[in-house]
Short mmCIF file of C-alpha atoms in Angstrom, two decimals:
data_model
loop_
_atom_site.label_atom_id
_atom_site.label_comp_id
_atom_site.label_asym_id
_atom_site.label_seq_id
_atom_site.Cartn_x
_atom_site.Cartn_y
_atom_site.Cartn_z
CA UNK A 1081 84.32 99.25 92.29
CA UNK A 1082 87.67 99.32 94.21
CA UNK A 1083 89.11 102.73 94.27
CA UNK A 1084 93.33 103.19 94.90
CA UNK A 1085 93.03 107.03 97.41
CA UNK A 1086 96.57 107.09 98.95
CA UNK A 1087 100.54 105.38 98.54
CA UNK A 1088 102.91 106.03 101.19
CA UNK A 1089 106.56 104.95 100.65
CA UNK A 1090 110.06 104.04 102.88
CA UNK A 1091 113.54 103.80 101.81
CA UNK A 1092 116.21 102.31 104.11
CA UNK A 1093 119.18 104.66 105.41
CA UNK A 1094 122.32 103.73 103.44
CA UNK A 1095 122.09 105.49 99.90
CA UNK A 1096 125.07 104.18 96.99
CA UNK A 1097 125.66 105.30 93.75
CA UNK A 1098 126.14 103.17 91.03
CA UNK A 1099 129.39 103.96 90.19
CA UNK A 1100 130.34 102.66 93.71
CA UNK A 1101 128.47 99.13 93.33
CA UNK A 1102 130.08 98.93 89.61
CA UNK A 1103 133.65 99.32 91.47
CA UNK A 1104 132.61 96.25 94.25
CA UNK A 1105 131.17 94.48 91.43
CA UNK A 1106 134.47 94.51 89.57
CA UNK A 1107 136.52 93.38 92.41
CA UNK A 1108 133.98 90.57 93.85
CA UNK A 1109 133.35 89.12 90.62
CA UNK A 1110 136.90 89.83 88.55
CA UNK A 1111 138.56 86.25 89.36
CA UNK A 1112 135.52 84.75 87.81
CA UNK A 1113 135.10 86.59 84.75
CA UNK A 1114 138.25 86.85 82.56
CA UNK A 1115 135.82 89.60 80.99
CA UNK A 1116 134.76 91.75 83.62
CA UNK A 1117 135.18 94.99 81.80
CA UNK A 1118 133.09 93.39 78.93
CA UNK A 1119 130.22 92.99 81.28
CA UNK A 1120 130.60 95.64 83.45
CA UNK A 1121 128.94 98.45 81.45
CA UNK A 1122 125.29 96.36 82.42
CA UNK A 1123 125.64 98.71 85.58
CA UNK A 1124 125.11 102.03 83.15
CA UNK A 1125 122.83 100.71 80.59
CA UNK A 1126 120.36 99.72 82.52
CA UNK A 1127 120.04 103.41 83.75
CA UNK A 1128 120.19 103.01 87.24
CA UNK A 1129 121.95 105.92 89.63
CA UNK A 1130 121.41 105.53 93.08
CA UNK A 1131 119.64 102.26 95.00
CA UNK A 1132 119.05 102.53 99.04
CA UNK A 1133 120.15 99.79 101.22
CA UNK A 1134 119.21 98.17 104.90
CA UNK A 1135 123.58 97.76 105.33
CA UNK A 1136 126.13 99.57 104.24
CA UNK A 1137 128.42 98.77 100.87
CA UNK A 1138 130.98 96.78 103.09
CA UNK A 1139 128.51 94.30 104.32
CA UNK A 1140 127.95 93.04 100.83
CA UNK A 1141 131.61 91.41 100.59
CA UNK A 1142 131.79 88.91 103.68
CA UNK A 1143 129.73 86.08 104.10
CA UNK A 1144 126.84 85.58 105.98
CA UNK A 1145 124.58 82.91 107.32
CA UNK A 1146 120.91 82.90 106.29
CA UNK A 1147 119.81 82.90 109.95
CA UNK A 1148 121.70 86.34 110.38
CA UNK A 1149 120.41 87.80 107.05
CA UNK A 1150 116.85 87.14 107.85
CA UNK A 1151 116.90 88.12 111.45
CA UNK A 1152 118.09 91.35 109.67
CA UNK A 1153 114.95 91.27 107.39
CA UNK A 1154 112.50 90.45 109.80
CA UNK A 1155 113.78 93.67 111.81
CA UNK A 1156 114.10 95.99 108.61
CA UNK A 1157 110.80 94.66 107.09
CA UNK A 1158 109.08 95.79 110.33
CA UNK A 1159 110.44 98.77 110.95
CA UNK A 1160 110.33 99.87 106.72
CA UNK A 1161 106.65 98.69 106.33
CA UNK A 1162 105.14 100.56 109.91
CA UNK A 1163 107.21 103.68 108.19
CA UNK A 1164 105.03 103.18 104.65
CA UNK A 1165 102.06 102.76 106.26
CA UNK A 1166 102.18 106.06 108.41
CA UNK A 1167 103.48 107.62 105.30
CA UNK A 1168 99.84 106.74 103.71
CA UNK A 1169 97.70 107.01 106.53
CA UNK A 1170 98.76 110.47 106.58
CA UNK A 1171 98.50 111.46 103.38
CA UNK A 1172 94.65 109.48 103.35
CA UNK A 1173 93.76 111.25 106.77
CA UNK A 1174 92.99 107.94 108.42
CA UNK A 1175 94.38 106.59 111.26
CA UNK A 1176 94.58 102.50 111.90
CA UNK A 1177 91.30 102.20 113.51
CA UNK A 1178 89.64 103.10 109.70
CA UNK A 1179 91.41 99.69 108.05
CA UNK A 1180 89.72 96.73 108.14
CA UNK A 1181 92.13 94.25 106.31
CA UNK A 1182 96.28 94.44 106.53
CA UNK A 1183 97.57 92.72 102.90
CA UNK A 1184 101.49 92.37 103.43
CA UNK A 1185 103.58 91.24 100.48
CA UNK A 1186 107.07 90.36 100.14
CA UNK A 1187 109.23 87.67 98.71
CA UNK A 1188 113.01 88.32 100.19
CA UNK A 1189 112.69 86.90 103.54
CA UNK A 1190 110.31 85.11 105.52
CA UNK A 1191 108.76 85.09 109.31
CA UNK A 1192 106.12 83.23 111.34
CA UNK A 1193 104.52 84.89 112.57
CA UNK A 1194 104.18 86.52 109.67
CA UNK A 1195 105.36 90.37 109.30
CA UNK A 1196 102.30 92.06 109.07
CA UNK A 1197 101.23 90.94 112.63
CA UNK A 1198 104.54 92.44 113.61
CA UNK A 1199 103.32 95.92 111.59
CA UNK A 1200 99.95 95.52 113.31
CA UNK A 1201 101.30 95.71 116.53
CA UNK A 1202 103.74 98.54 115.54
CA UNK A 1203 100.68 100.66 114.60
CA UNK A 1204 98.59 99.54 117.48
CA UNK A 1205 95.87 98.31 114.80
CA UNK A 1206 92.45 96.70 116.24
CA UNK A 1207 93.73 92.94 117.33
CA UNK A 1208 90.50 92.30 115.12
CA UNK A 1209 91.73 93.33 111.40
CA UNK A 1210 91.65 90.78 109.31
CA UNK A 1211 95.28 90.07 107.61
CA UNK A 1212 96.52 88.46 104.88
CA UNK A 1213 100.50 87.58 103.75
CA UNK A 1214 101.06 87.01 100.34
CA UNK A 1215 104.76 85.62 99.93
CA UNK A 1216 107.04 84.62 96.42
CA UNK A 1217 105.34 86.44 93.66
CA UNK A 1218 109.02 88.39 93.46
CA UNK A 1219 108.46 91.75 90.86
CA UNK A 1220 104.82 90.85 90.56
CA UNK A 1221 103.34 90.55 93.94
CA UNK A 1222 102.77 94.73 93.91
CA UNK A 1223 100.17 94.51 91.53
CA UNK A 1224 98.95 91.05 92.53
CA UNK A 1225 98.62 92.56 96.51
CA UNK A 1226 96.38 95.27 94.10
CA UNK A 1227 94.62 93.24 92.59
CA UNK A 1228 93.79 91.10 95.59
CA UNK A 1229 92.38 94.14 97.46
CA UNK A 1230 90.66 95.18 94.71
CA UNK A 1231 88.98 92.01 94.97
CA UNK A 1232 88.10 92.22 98.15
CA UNK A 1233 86.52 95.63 98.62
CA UNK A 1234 84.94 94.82 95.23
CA UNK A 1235 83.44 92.32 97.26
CA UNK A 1236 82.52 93.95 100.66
CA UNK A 1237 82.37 97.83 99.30
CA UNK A 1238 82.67 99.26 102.74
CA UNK A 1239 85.73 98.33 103.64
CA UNK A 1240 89.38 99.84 103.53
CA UNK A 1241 92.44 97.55 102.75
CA UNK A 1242 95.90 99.10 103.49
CA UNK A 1243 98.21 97.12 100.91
CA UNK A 1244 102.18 96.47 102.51
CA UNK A 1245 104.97 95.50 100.25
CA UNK A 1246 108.39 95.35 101.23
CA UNK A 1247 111.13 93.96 99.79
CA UNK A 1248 115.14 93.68 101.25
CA UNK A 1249 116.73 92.40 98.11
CA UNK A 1250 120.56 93.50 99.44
CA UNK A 1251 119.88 91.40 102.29
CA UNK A 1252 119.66 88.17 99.90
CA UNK A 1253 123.17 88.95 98.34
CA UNK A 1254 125.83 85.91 98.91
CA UNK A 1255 129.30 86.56 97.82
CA UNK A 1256 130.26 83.55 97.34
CA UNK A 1257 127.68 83.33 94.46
CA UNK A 1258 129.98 84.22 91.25
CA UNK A 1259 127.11 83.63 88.66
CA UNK A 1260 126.23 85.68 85.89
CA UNK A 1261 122.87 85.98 87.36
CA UNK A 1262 124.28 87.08 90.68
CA UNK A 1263 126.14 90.00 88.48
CA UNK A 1264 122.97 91.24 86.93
CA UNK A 1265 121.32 90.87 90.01
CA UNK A 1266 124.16 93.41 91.64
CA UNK A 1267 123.36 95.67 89.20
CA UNK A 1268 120.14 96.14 89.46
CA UNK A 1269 118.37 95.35 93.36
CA UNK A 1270 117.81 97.67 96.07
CA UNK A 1271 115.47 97.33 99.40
CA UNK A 1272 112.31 99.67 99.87
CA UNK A 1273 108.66 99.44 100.81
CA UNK A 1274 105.08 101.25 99.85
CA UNK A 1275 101.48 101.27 101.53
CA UNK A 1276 98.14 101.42 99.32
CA UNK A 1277 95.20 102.42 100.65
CA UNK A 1278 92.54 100.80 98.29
CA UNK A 1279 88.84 101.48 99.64
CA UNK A 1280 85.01 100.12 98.17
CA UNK A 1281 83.01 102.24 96.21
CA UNK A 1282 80.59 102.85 99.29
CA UNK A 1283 83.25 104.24 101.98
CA UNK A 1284 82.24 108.11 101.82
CA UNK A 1285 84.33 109.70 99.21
CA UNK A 1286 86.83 112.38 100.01
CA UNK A 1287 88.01 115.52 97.54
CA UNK A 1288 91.28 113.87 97.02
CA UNK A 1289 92.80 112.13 93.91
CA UNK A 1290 92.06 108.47 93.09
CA UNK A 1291 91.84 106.01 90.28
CA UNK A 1292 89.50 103.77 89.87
CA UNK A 1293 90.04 99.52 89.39
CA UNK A 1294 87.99 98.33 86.42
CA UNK A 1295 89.41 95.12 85.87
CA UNK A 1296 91.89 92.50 87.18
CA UNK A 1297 93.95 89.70 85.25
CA UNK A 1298 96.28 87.02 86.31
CA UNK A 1299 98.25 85.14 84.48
CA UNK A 1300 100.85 82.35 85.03
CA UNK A 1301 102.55 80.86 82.02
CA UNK A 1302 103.16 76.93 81.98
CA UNK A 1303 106.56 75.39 82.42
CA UNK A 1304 108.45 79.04 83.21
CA UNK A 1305 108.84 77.97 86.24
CA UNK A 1306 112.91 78.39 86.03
CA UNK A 1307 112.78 82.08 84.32
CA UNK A 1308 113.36 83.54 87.64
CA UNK A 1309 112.93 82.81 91.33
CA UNK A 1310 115.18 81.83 94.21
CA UNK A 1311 116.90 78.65 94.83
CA UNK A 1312 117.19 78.08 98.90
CA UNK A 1313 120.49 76.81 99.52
CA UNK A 1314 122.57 77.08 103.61
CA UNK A 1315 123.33 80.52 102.58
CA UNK A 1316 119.87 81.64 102.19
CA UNK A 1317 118.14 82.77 98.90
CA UNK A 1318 119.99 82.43 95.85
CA UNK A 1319 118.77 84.27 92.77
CA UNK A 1320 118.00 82.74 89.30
CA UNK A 1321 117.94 84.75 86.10
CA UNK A 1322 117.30 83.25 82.74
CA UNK A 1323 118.64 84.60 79.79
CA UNK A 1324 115.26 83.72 77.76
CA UNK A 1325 113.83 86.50 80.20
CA UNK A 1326 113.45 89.04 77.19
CA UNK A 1327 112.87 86.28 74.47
CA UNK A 1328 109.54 85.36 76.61
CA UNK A 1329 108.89 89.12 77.32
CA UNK A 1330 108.80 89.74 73.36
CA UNK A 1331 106.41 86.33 73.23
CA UNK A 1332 104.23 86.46 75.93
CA UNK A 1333 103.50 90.10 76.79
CA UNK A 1334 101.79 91.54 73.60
CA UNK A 1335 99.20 88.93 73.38
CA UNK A 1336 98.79 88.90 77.38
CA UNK A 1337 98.18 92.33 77.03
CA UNK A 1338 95.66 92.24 73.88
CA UNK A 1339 93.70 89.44 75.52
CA UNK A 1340 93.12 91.60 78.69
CA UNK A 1341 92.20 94.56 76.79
CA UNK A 1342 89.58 92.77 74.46
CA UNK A 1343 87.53 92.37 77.58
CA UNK A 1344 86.41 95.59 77.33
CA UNK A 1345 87.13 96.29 73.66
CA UNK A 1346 89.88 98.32 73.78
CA UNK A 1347 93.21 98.05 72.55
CA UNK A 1348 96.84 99.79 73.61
CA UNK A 1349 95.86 102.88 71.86
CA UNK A 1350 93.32 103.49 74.00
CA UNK A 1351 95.30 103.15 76.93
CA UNK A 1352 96.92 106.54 77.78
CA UNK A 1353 99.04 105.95 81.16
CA UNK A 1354 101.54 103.05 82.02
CA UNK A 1355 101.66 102.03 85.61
CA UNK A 1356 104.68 99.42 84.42
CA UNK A 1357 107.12 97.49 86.99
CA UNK A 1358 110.70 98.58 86.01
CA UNK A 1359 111.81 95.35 86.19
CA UNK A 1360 114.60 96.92 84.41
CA UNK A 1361 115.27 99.48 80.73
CA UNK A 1362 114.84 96.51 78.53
CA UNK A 1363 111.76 95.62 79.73
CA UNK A 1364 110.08 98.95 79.80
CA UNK A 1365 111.29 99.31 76.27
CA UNK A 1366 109.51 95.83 75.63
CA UNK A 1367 106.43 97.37 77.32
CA UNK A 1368 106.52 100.33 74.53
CA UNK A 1369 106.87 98.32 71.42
CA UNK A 1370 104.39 95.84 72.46
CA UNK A 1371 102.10 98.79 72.95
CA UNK A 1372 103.15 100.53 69.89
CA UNK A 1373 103.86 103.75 72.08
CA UNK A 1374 106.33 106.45 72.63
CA UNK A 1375 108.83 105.45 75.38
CA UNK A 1376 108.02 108.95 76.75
CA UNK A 1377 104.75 107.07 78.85
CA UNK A 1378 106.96 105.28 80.45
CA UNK A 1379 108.71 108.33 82.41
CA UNK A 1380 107.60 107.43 85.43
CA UNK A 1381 108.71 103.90 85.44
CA UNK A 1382 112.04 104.94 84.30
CA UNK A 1383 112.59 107.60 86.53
CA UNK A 1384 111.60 105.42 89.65
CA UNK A 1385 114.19 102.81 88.24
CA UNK A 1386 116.61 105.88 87.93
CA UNK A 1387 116.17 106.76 91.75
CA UNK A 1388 115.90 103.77 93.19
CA UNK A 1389 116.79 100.94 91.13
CA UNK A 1390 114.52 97.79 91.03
CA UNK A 1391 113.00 96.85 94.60
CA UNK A 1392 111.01 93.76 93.25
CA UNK A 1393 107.67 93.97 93.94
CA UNK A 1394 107.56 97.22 95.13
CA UNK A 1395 108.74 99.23 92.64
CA UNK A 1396 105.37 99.64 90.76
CA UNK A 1397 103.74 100.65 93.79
CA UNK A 1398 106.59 103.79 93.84
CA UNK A 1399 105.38 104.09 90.39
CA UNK A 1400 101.75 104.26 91.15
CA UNK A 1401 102.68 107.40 93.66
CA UNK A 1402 103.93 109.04 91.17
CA UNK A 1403 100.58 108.82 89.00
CA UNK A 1404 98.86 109.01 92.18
CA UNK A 1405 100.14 112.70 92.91
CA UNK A 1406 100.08 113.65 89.04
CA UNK A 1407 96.39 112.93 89.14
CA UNK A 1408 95.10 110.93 85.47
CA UNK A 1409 92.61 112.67 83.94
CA UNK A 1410 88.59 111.91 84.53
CA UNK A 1411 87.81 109.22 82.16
CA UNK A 1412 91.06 108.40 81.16
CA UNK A 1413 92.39 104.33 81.15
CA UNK A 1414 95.60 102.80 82.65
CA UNK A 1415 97.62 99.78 83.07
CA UNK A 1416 98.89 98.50 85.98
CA UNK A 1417 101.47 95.70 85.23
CA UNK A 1418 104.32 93.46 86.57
CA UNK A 1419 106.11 90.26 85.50
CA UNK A 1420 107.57 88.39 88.09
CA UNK A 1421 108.33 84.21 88.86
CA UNK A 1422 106.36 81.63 87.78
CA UNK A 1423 106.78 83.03 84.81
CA UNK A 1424 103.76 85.11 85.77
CA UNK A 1425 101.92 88.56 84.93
CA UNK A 1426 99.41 90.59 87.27
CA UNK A 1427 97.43 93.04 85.31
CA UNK A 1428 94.68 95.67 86.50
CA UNK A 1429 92.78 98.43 84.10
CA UNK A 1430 92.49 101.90 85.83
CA UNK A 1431 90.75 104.84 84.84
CA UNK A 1432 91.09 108.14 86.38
#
């Protein structure tokens, strides 16, 4: 049985308040919408307040290549994810020589070599750890990464996995992009990475908090593939937001969820803590009526979405810190969960 022992986090330097990005918003997009002010007030409902950046708020306005804005990923996903990863060695105790496999996820940029072998030699890791980059599973690839090393200390119980996500959404912005996905997008992205350490169930326990994986379950939904994703134009990564997004949360989610938790007989009720991507309010609120619980389980995921906005697939991963340090009662169930492209779902049953 995989057990989740320690989640380290990194934010980029360059801090802005909503209220600022509403103002840029309003200028960038005004020509475009002759009903700005109508759609403006997406920037306070979803409940964001502050979002950290790799660049500062002027950057976002001019134009840049693709080559530039990954050269400024592949430096910033580097130099974030070595920063996560000391974050959760520390808190663990361990030092690099005690992981065994690097897992590196992202979706907002892309390298070859990959970026974890640029982390690896960062941290001065054993040229001999095994590595594995998981790319494009956008909001879910936290709990897929998760899942994935739950897998494989599941499989080979003596072995540690240090988990990577990091995600520079801002750096994917292009101006010149006037959509109405590009809007909601503005409102609503921010740059970030975590580190999980997830270890088997024979690495000598320590007296420190941890939460057990019981159970995995992925999911990927046919013909959703244009819900959301990128489309790779010169410019780089272009975001695409469908407005059947909530429509298919309302449809897909409850019975996702139900089938997962028949496995082991249980239902929502008997589920007391929500590990939930904040892919945003109205899918946390989605979340809670599916469940047919109290909005209040969700504080975590809402106050992580309050701080920091929504850093794709490493949001969750800021939420499971939270429940990480709170500590979840002996015997007590959770759900991990994210939604991201495809359409697709990752799922994983915790107990404390």
């Amino acid at each position: 049985m995989a057990r989740i022992t320690a989640v380290g986090t990194s934010v980029p330097p360059h801090v802005l308040k909503q209220d600022e990005i509403r103002e840029f918003a309003r200028h960038l997009f005004g020509d475009s919408f002759r009903d700005i002010d109508r759609l403006l007030p997406i920037f306070h409902n979803g409940q964001v307040e502050t979002r950290h950046f790799c660049v500062p708020l002027e950057w976002f306005g001019e134009k840049h290549m693709f080559s530039e804005k990954n050269d400024l990923f592949q430096e910033w996903a580097t130099r974030l994810g070595v920063e996560a990863a000391k974050d959760c060695l520390e808190q663990a105790g361990k030092n690099v020589a005690d992981i065994d496999h690097i897992l590196f996820v992202s979706t907002t940029g892309i390298s070859t070599p990959s970026i974890d072998s640029r982390i690896m030699n960062e941290l001065g890791m054993n040229p001999h750890t095994k590595r594995t980059p998981i790319w494009g599973l956008g909001c879910a690839g936290g709990a897929a990464g998760l899942s994935r090393a739950a897998d494989y200390v599941t499989a080979y119980p003596g072995k540690r996995v240090l988990l990577i996500a990091v995600e520079c959404c801002g750096l994917t912005f292009q101006c010149e992009d006037k959509s109405k996905s590009n809007l909601v997008a503005t409102s609503l992205f921010a740059d970030g990475a975590a580190a999980v350490l997830i270890e088997g169930e024979t690495v000598v326990q320590e007296n420190r908090k941890q939460i057990q994986v019981i159970d995995t379950m992925s999911t990927l939904w046919p013909d959703t593939r244009d819900v959301m994703g990128w489309d790779i134009n010169e410019n780089g990564l272009k975001v695409i937001f469908s407005r059947d997004i909530p429509t298919l949360v309302d449809q897909l989610l409850g019975p996702n969820m139900a089938e997962f938790l028949e496995r082991h007989g249980m239902t929502g009720h008997d589920i007391r803590h929500f590990i939930a991507h904040p892919g945003g309010k109205k899918v946390i609120e989605a979340y809670a009526e599916v469940l047919g619980v109290e909005l209040f389980y969700f504080s975590h995921a809402l106050d992580i979405l309050r701080r920091f906005g929504n850093m794709s697939s490493v949001t969750v991963l800021f939420v499971l810190q939270a429940f990480l340090k709170q500590g979840i009662t002996p015997g007590e169930y959770g759900i991990v969960t994210a939604l991201g492209p495809g359409f697709s779902s990752e799922m994983l049953l915790v107990k404390g």
